[in-house]
Amino acid sequence: MVAVFGVVALFAYLAIANFVPKEDRVVSGFWPDDGLRLGLDLQGGIHWVVGVAIEDAINHELVFVQENMREDLGEGELSTIDIVVDGNALRVQSSEPADLARARAAADDSGVLQESASQDGVVEYILTDSWTQEIRERTMMQVLEVLRRRINDPVRGIPDSVVTRQGADRVLVQIPGGQIDRGRARELLKSTGFLEFKIVKDRADDEDRLQARYPDGWPEETEVVVERDPETDSVVSAYLVSNSADLTGDYLEDARVGFDQQQRPLVNFRFNPEGGRQFGEITEQNIGALLAIILDKDVYSAPSIKSRITTRGQITGRFSSQEAADLAVVLRAGALSVPVVIEEERTVGPALG
């Protein structure tokens, strides 16, 4: 009986604490900091099922294998051998039997390909079942880790949230109570968070004007990225850049919200030592050039490089304090290796009666 009374008293103590303002709980020292933690079914909240684009991860792996095969075969062999990634398959083609045999040997040496079809000088490969499963597990672990870091961010985290795997290629996310705006939470989940730094090769006010300078087509291994006005979504600048990044956000160590002299929000970031070394080399060799800062293929800003920069930098743009804070959260958590899509979304009402 005493034990039962003790349990009831403890439950009442924790439950009453929920109705005491948090700052008063901290000051008094009598009440617990967090009170009684209620599940989603009791306090309500947001419930999402997020799908993970595993097929994209498989495609990325095939592109990686393709590049390795090309490197192994050398430039001379590539003139007679065509190696193409088509969806979830890698296709090797050559009219020369000896060259096709060499390409087959390179595919075998990869250790992760199995032949799925062969006809008239064309051989098609897919990833082995074991390696496909390895890619699947690795991708799901990475997505889970990144989403957990975003939702449970040390600066702007959401207490008692649930981020867990559901089935082969889905993630369950539950955010209790009204702790975050639904739109903000959705953007935190969906943003890939892939940050790139690229030296600008050319710039114009819009893509048409930029393209007019290249009547024969864009230079090889380049792409065009644009900067948009966040209010109108209209293009304000178009940039010609390399299709590969000079540096990525993989080397970021931290990102925090700050303000410039006019009190406009920005994001201060810091690289780790290796990232700082690379960033220093890039900026030192390109003083006077524009450096496009690109997140998920959108240009946030493209400042002029005035001097060598190493470990610290800033991302400025036309965003609000809230948008800057959310950007910092995404950058701290790291990039998703593949896109995710919200497949199921519903609001769970509290059931306290």
CSV table of C-alpha atoms in Angstrom, one decimal:
chain,number,residue,atom,x,y,z
A,1,MET,CA,0.0,0.0,0.0
A,2,VAL,CA,2.8,2.4,0.8
A,3,ALA,CA,4.5,1.6,-2.5
A,4,VAL,CA,1.3,2.3,-4.4
A,5,PHE,CA,0.8,5.6,-2.5
A,6,GLY,CA,4.4,6.6,-3.4
A,7,VAL,CA,3.9,5.9,-7.1
A,8,VAL,CA,0.6,7.9,-7.1
A,9,ALA,CA,2.3,10.8,-5.3
A,10,LEU,CA,5.2,10.8,-7.7
A,11,PHE,CA,2.9,10.8,-10.7
A,12,ALA,CA,0.9,13.7,-9.2
A,13,TYR,CA,4.1,15.7,-8.4
A,14,LEU,CA,5.3,15.3,-12.0
A,15,ALA,CA,1.9,16.0,-13.5
A,16,ILE,CA,1.3,19.2,-11.5
A,17,ALA,CA,4.8,20.4,-12.7
A,18,ASN,CA,3.4,20.5,-16.2
A,19,PHE,CA,1.2,23.5,-15.2
A,20,VAL,CA,4.1,25.4,-13.5
A,21,PRO,CA,5.9,27.8,-16.0
A,22,LYS,CA,9.4,26.4,-16.8
A,23,GLU,CA,11.2,29.5,-15.5
A,24,ASP,CA,9.4,29.2,-12.2
A,25,ARG,CA,10.3,25.5,-11.9
A,26,VAL,CA,14.0,26.4,-12.5
A,27,VAL,CA,14.0,29.3,-9.9
A,28,SER,CA,12.1,27.4,-7.2
A,29,GLY,CA,14.3,24.4,-7.2
A,30,PHE,CA,11.3,22.4,-6.0
A,31,TRP,CA,9.7,21.4,-9.2
A,32,PRO,CA,11.5,19.1,-11.8
A,33,ASP,CA,12.7,20.9,-14.9
A,34,ASP,CA,10.7,18.9,-17.4
A,35,GLY,CA,7.6,17.7,-15.5
A,36,LEU,CA,5.7,14.6,-16.7
A,37,ARG,CA,6.6,13.7,-20.3
A,38,LEU,CA,3.5,12.9,-22.2
A,39,GLY,CA,3.4,10.8,-25.4
A,40,LEU,CA,2.0,11.9,-28.7
A,41,ASP,CA,-1.3,10.2,-27.9
A,42,LEU,CA,-1.7,12.3,-24.8
A,43,GLN,CA,-0.5,15.8,-25.7
A,44,GLY,CA,-1.0,15.6,-29.5
A,45,GLY,CA,1.4,16.8,-32.2
A,46,ILE,CA,2.6,16.1,-35.7
A,47,HIS,CA,3.0,12.6,-37.2
A,48,TRP,CA,5.0,12.0,-40.4
A,49,VAL,CA,6.1,9.0,-42.4
A,50,VAL,CA,9.0,10.0,-44.5
A,51,GLY,CA,10.1,8.0,-47.6
A,52,VAL,CA,13.8,7.7,-48.4
A,53,ALA,CA,14.9,7.7,-52.1
A,54,ILE,CA,17.0,4.5,-51.9
A,55,GLU,CA,17.0,4.2,-55.7
A,56,ASP,CA,19.0,7.5,-55.8
A,57,ALA,CA,21.6,6.0,-53.5
A,58,ILE,CA,21.9,3.0,-55.8
A,59,ASN,CA,22.3,5.3,-58.8
A,60,HIS,CA,25.0,7.3,-57.0
A,61,GLU,CA,26.9,4.1,-56.3
A,62,LEU,CA,26.7,3.0,-60.0
A,63,VAL,CA,28.1,6.4,-61.0
A,64,PHE,CA,30.9,5.9,-58.6
A,65,VAL,CA,31.7,2.4,-60.1
A,66,GLN,CA,31.4,3.9,-63.6
A,67,GLU,CA,34.1,6.5,-62.7
A,68,ASN,CA,36.4,3.9,-61.2
A,69,MET,CA,36.0,1.7,-64.3
A,70,ARG,CA,36.9,4.6,-66.6
A,71,GLU,CA,39.9,5.3,-64.5
A,72,ASP,CA,41.0,1.7,-64.6
A,73,LEU,CA,40.6,1.4,-68.4
A,74,GLY,CA,42.4,4.6,-69.1
A,75,GLU,CA,41.7,7.3,-71.7
A,76,GLY,CA,42.9,5.2,-74.6
A,77,GLU,CA,40.4,2.4,-74.1
A,78,LEU,CA,37.5,4.8,-73.6
A,79,SER,CA,37.6,5.8,-77.2
A,80,THR,CA,36.2,2.4,-78.1
A,81,ILE,CA,34.2,1.6,-75.0
A,82,ASP,CA,31.1,3.3,-73.9
A,83,ILE,CA,30.2,3.1,-70.2
A,84,VAL,CA,26.8,4.5,-69.3
A,85,VAL,CA,24.6,4.5,-66.1
A,86,ASP,CA,20.9,4.1,-66.9
A,87,GLY,CA,18.7,4.1,-63.9
A,88,ASN,CA,19.7,1.2,-61.7
A,89,ALA,CA,21.9,-0.5,-64.3
A,90,LEU,CA,25.3,0.1,-65.8
A,91,ARG,CA,25.7,-0.6,-69.5
A,92,VAL,CA,29.0,-1.3,-71.3
A,93,GLN,CA,29.2,-1.2,-75.0
A,94,SER,CA,31.9,-1.8,-77.6
A,95,SER,CA,32.1,-3.0,-81.2
A,96,GLU,CA,35.6,-4.5,-80.5
A,97,PRO,CA,35.4,-7.9,-78.7
A,98,ALA,CA,38.9,-7.5,-77.1
A,99,ASP,CA,37.9,-4.1,-75.7
A,100,LEU,CA,34.6,-5.4,-74.4
A,101,ALA,CA,36.5,-8.3,-72.7
A,102,ARG,CA,38.7,-5.7,-71.0
A,103,ALA,CA,35.6,-3.8,-69.8
A,104,ARG,CA,34.1,-7.0,-68.5
A,105,ALA,CA,37.3,-7.7,-66.6
A,106,ALA,CA,37.1,-4.1,-65.0
A,107,ALA,CA,33.5,-4.8,-64.1
A,108,ASP,CA,34.4,-8.1,-62.4
A,109,ASP,CA,37.3,-6.4,-60.6
A,110,SER,CA,34.8,-3.9,-59.0
A,111,GLY,CA,33.5,-6.7,-56.8
A,112,VAL,CA,30.0,-5.2,-56.6
A,113,LEU,CA,28.6,-5.8,-60.1
A,114,GLN,CA,26.7,-8.8,-61.5
A,115,GLU,CA,25.9,-9.3,-65.2
A,116,SER,CA,22.2,-9.0,-65.9
A,117,ALA,CA,22.0,-9.1,-69.7
A,118,SER,CA,24.3,-9.4,-72.8
A,119,GLN,CA,23.6,-9.0,-76.5
A,120,ASP,CA,25.4,-7.7,-79.6
A,121,GLY,CA,28.4,-6.0,-78.0
A,122,VAL,CA,26.3,-4.6,-75.1
A,123,VAL,CA,26.6,-5.9,-71.5
A,124,GLU,CA,24.4,-4.7,-68.7
A,125,TYR,CA,25.2,-4.9,-65.1
A,126,ILE,CA,23.4,-4.3,-61.8
A,127,LEU,CA,24.7,-4.2,-58.3
A,128,THR,CA,24.9,-7.5,-56.5
A,129,ASP,CA,22.1,-8.3,-54.0
A,130,SER,CA,24.5,-8.1,-51.0
A,131,TRP,CA,25.9,-4.7,-52.1
A,132,THR,CA,22.5,-3.3,-52.8
A,133,GLN,CA,21.5,-4.3,-49.2
A,134,GLU,CA,24.7,-2.7,-47.9
A,135,ILE,CA,23.8,0.6,-49.8
A,136,ARG,CA,20.3,0.4,-48.4
A,137,GLU,CA,21.4,0.0,-44.8
A,138,ARG,CA,24.1,2.6,-45.1
A,139,THR,CA,21.7,5.1,-46.6
A,140,MET,CA,19.0,4.6,-44.0
A,141,MET,CA,21.5,4.9,-41.1
A,142,GLN,CA,22.8,8.2,-42.6
A,143,VAL,CA,19.3,9.6,-43.1
A,144,LEU,CA,18.2,8.6,-39.6
A,145,GLU,CA,21.3,10.3,-38.1
A,146,VAL,CA,20.9,13.5,-40.0
A,147,LEU,CA,17.1,13.8,-39.3
A,148,ARG,CA,17.7,13.1,-35.6
A,149,ARG,CA,20.4,15.8,-35.5
A,150,ARG,CA,18.0,18.3,-37.1
A,151,ILE,CA,15.0,17.6,-34.9
A,152,ASN,CA,17.1,17.3,-31.7
A,153,ASP,CA,19.5,20.1,-32.5
A,154,PRO,CA,21.4,21.3,-29.4
A,155,VAL,CA,20.5,24.9,-30.0
A,156,ARG,CA,16.9,24.7,-31.3
A,157,GLY,CA,16.0,21.1,-30.5
A,158,ILE,CA,12.5,19.8,-29.9
A,159,PRO,CA,12.2,17.7,-26.7
A,160,ASP,CA,10.7,14.3,-26.7
A,161,SER,CA,10.6,14.0,-30.5
A,162,VAL,CA,10.7,10.6,-32.1
A,163,VAL,CA,12.8,9.8,-35.2
A,164,THR,CA,12.9,6.1,-35.9
A,165,ARG,CA,13.1,3.7,-38.8
A,166,GLN,CA,9.9,2.2,-40.2
A,167,GLY,CA,10.3,-0.7,-42.6
A,168,ALA,CA,12.8,-0.9,-45.3
A,169,ASP,CA,12.9,2.6,-46.6
A,170,ARG,CA,10.8,4.9,-44.4
A,171,VAL,CA,11.3,7.0,-41.3
A,172,LEU,CA,8.7,7.8,-38.6
A,173,VAL,CA,8.9,11.3,-37.2
A,174,GLN,CA,6.7,12.4,-34.3
A,175,ILE,CA,6.9,15.9,-32.8
A,176,PRO,CA,4.7,16.3,-29.7
A,177,GLY,CA,2.6,19.4,-28.9
A,178,GLY,CA,2.8,22.7,-30.7
A,179,GLN,CA,6.5,23.1,-30.3
A,180,ILE,CA,7.3,24.0,-33.9
A,181,ASP,CA,5.3,25.5,-36.8
A,182,ARG,CA,4.3,22.7,-39.2
A,183,GLY,CA,5.7,24.5,-42.3
A,184,ARG,CA,9.1,25.0,-40.6
A,185,ALA,CA,9.3,21.4,-39.5
A,186,ARG,CA,8.4,20.3,-43.0
A,187,GLU,CA,11.3,22.3,-44.5
A,188,LEU,CA,13.7,21.0,-41.9
A,189,LEU,CA,12.8,17.5,-42.9
A,190,LYS,CA,12.8,17.9,-46.7
A,191,SER,CA,15.9,20.0,-47.2
A,192,THR,CA,18.7,17.9,-48.5
A,193,GLY,CA,21.1,20.4,-46.9
A,194,PHE,CA,23.9,19.9,-49.6
A,195,LEU,CA,26.2,22.9,-49.3
A,196,GLU,CA,28.7,23.7,-52.1
A,197,PHE,CA,31.2,26.4,-52.7
A,198,LYS,CA,32.0,27.1,-56.3
A,199,ILE,CA,34.1,29.7,-58.1
A,200,VAL,CA,32.0,31.7,-60.5
A,201,LYS,CA,33.2,31.6,-64.1
A,202,ASP,CA,30.6,34.0,-65.5
A,203,ARG,CA,27.6,35.9,-64.3
A,204,ALA,CA,24.5,37.7,-65.8
A,205,ASP,CA,21.2,39.1,-64.6
A,206,ASP,CA,19.3,36.1,-65.9
A,207,GLU,CA,20.0,32.7,-67.6
A,208,ASP,CA,18.9,34.0,-71.1
A,209,ARG,CA,21.5,36.8,-71.1
A,210,LEU,CA,24.1,34.4,-69.8
A,211,GLN,CA,23.3,31.8,-72.5
A,212,ALA,CA,23.5,34.4,-75.2
A,213,ARG,CA,27.3,34.6,-74.6
A,214,TYR,CA,27.6,30.9,-75.4
A,215,PRO,CA,25.9,30.3,-78.8
A,216,ASP,CA,27.6,26.9,-79.2
A,217,GLY,CA,26.5,25.7,-75.8
A,218,TRP,CA,27.8,25.8,-72.3
A,219,PRO,CA,31.5,24.9,-71.8
A,220,GLU,CA,32.2,21.3,-70.8
A,221,GLU,CA,31.8,20.3,-67.2
A,222,THR,CA,29.9,23.4,-66.3
A,223,GLU,CA,26.4,24.2,-65.1
A,224,VAL,CA,24.2,27.2,-64.5
A,225,VAL,CA,22.9,28.0,-61.0
A,226,VAL,CA,20.6,30.9,-60.1
A,227,GLU,CA,19.9,33.2,-57.2
A,228,ARG,CA,16.3,34.1,-56.6
A,229,ASP,CA,14.4,36.8,-54.8
A,230,PRO,CA,12.7,35.0,-51.8
A,231,GLU,CA,9.6,37.2,-52.0
A,232,THR,CA,8.9,37.0,-55.7
A,233,ASP,CA,10.9,33.9,-56.6
A,234,SER,CA,12.2,35.7,-59.7
A,235,VAL,CA,15.8,35.2,-60.8
A,236,VAL,CA,18.1,38.1,-59.8
A,237,SER,CA,21.4,36.5,-61.0
A,238,ALA,CA,22.6,33.5,-63.1
A,239,TYR,CA,26.0,32.1,-62.5
A,240,LEU,CA,28.1,29.7,-64.7
A,241,VAL,CA,30.1,27.4,-62.4
A,242,SER,CA,31.8,24.0,-62.5
A,243,ASN,CA,29.5,21.0,-62.2
A,244,SER,CA,31.8,19.8,-59.4
A,245,ALA,CA,32.2,21.7,-56.1
A,246,ASP,CA,35.5,23.4,-55.1
A,247,LEU,CA,34.5,22.6,-51.5
A,248,THR,CA,31.4,21.1,-49.8
A,249,GLY,CA,29.7,21.4,-46.5
A,250,ASP,CA,31.2,18.0,-45.4
A,251,TYR,CA,34.0,20.0,-43.7
A,252,LEU,CA,31.7,22.3,-41.7
A,253,GLU,CA,32.2,22.1,-37.9
A,254,ASP,CA,29.6,24.6,-36.8
A,255,ALA,CA,27.0,27.1,-38.0
A,256,ARG,CA,25.3,29.9,-36.0
A,257,VAL,CA,23.0,32.8,-36.6
A,258,GLY,CA,24.5,36.3,-36.6
A,259,PHE,CA,23.7,39.8,-37.8
A,260,ASP,CA,25.6,42.3,-39.9
A,261,GLN,CA,26.1,46.0,-39.1
A,262,GLN,CA,22.6,46.8,-40.4
A,263,GLN,CA,21.1,44.0,-38.1
A,264,ARG,CA,20.3,41.8,-41.1
A,265,PRO,CA,20.4,38.1,-40.3
A,266,LEU,CA,23.2,35.9,-41.6
A,267,VAL,CA,24.8,32.6,-40.8
A,268,ASN,CA,28.3,32.3,-39.5
A,269,PHE,CA,30.0,29.0,-40.2
A,270,ARG,CA,33.3,27.4,-39.3
A,271,PHE,CA,35.3,24.7,-41.1
A,272,ASN,CA,37.3,21.9,-39.4
A,273,PRO,CA,41.1,22.1,-39.9
A,274,GLU,CA,41.1,20.2,-43.2
A,275,GLY,CA,38.2,22.3,-44.6
A,276,GLY,CA,40.0,25.5,-43.5
A,277,ARG,CA,43.1,24.4,-45.3
A,278,GLN,CA,41.3,23.8,-48.5
A,279,PHE,CA,39.2,26.9,-48.2
A,280,GLY,CA,42.4,28.9,-47.7
A,281,GLU,CA,43.9,27.6,-50.9
A,282,ILE,CA,40.7,28.2,-52.9
A,283,THR,CA,40.3,31.8,-51.8
A,284,GLU,CA,44.0,32.6,-52.0
A,285,GLN,CA,44.1,31.5,-55.6
A,286,ASN,CA,40.9,33.3,-56.6
A,287,ILE,CA,41.1,36.7,-55.1
A,288,GLY,CA,38.8,39.1,-57.0
A,289,ALA,CA,36.5,36.3,-58.2
A,290,LEU,CA,33.0,35.6,-57.0
A,291,LEU,CA,32.4,32.6,-54.8
A,292,ALA,CA,28.9,31.1,-55.2
A,293,ILE,CA,27.5,29.6,-51.9
A,294,ILE,CA,25.0,27.0,-53.0
A,295,LEU,CA,22.5,25.1,-50.9
A,296,ASP,CA,20.5,22.3,-52.7
A,297,LYS,CA,21.3,23.9,-56.1
A,298,ASP,CA,20.0,27.4,-55.0
A,299,VAL,CA,22.5,30.2,-54.7
A,300,TYR,CA,22.3,32.0,-51.4
A,301,SER,CA,25.0,34.6,-52.1
A,302,ALA,CA,28.0,35.0,-54.3
A,303,PRO,CA,30.4,37.4,-52.6
A,304,SER,CA,33.6,38.7,-54.1
A,305,ILE,CA,36.8,37.1,-52.6
A,306,LYS,CA,38.8,40.0,-51.1
A,307,SER,CA,41.5,38.0,-49.3
A,308,ARG,CA,42.5,34.6,-48.2
A,309,ILE,CA,39.8,33.0,-45.9
A,310,THR,CA,40.5,29.9,-43.9
A,311,THR,CA,38.2,28.4,-41.2
A,312,ARG,CA,35.5,31.0,-40.8
A,313,GLY,CA,33.0,32.5,-43.2
A,314,GLN,CA,29.4,33.9,-43.6
A,315,ILE,CA,26.4,33.1,-45.6
A,316,THR,CA,24.3,36.2,-46.3
A,317,GLY,CA,21.1,36.4,-48.3
A,318,ARG,CA,17.6,37.8,-48.3
A,319,PHE,CA,16.2,35.7,-45.5
A,320,SER,CA,14.5,36.3,-42.1
A,321,SER,CA,15.9,35.6,-38.7
A,322,GLN,CA,13.8,32.4,-38.6
A,323,GLU,CA,15.0,31.3,-42.0
A,324,ALA,CA,18.7,32.0,-41.0
A,325,ALA,CA,18.1,30.0,-37.8
A,326,ASP,CA,16.7,27.0,-39.7
A,327,LEU,CA,19.5,27.2,-42.2
A,328,ALA,CA,22.0,27.0,-39.4
A,329,VAL,CA,20.2,23.9,-38.0
A,330,VAL,CA,20.4,22.1,-41.4
A,331,LEU,CA,24.1,23.0,-41.8
A,332,ARG,CA,25.0,21.8,-38.3
A,333,ALA,CA,23.1,18.5,-38.9
A,334,GLY,CA,24.9,17.8,-42.2
A,335,ALA,CA,23.5,16.9,-45.6
A,336,LEU,CA,21.2,14.1,-46.5
A,337,SER,CA,22.9,11.7,-48.9
A,338,VAL,CA,19.6,11.3,-50.8
A,339,PRO,CA,16.3,13.2,-51.0
A,340,VAL,CA,13.4,12.4,-48.7
A,341,VAL,CA,9.6,12.9,-49.3
A,342,ILE,CA,6.8,13.2,-46.8
A,343,GLU,CA,4.5,10.3,-47.7
A,344,GLU,CA,2.1,10.6,-44.8
A,345,GLU,CA,1.2,13.6,-42.6
A,346,ARG,CA,-1.4,14.0,-40.0
A,347,THR,CA,-2.1,15.9,-36.8
A,348,VAL,CA,-2.7,13.8,-33.7
A,349,GLY,CA,-5.1,15.5,-31.2
A,350,PRO,CA,-4.5,15.2,-27.4
A,351,ALA,CA,-6.6,12.7,-25.6
A,352,LEU,CA,-6.4,13.7,-21.9
A,353,GLY,CA,-9.9,12.7,-21.0
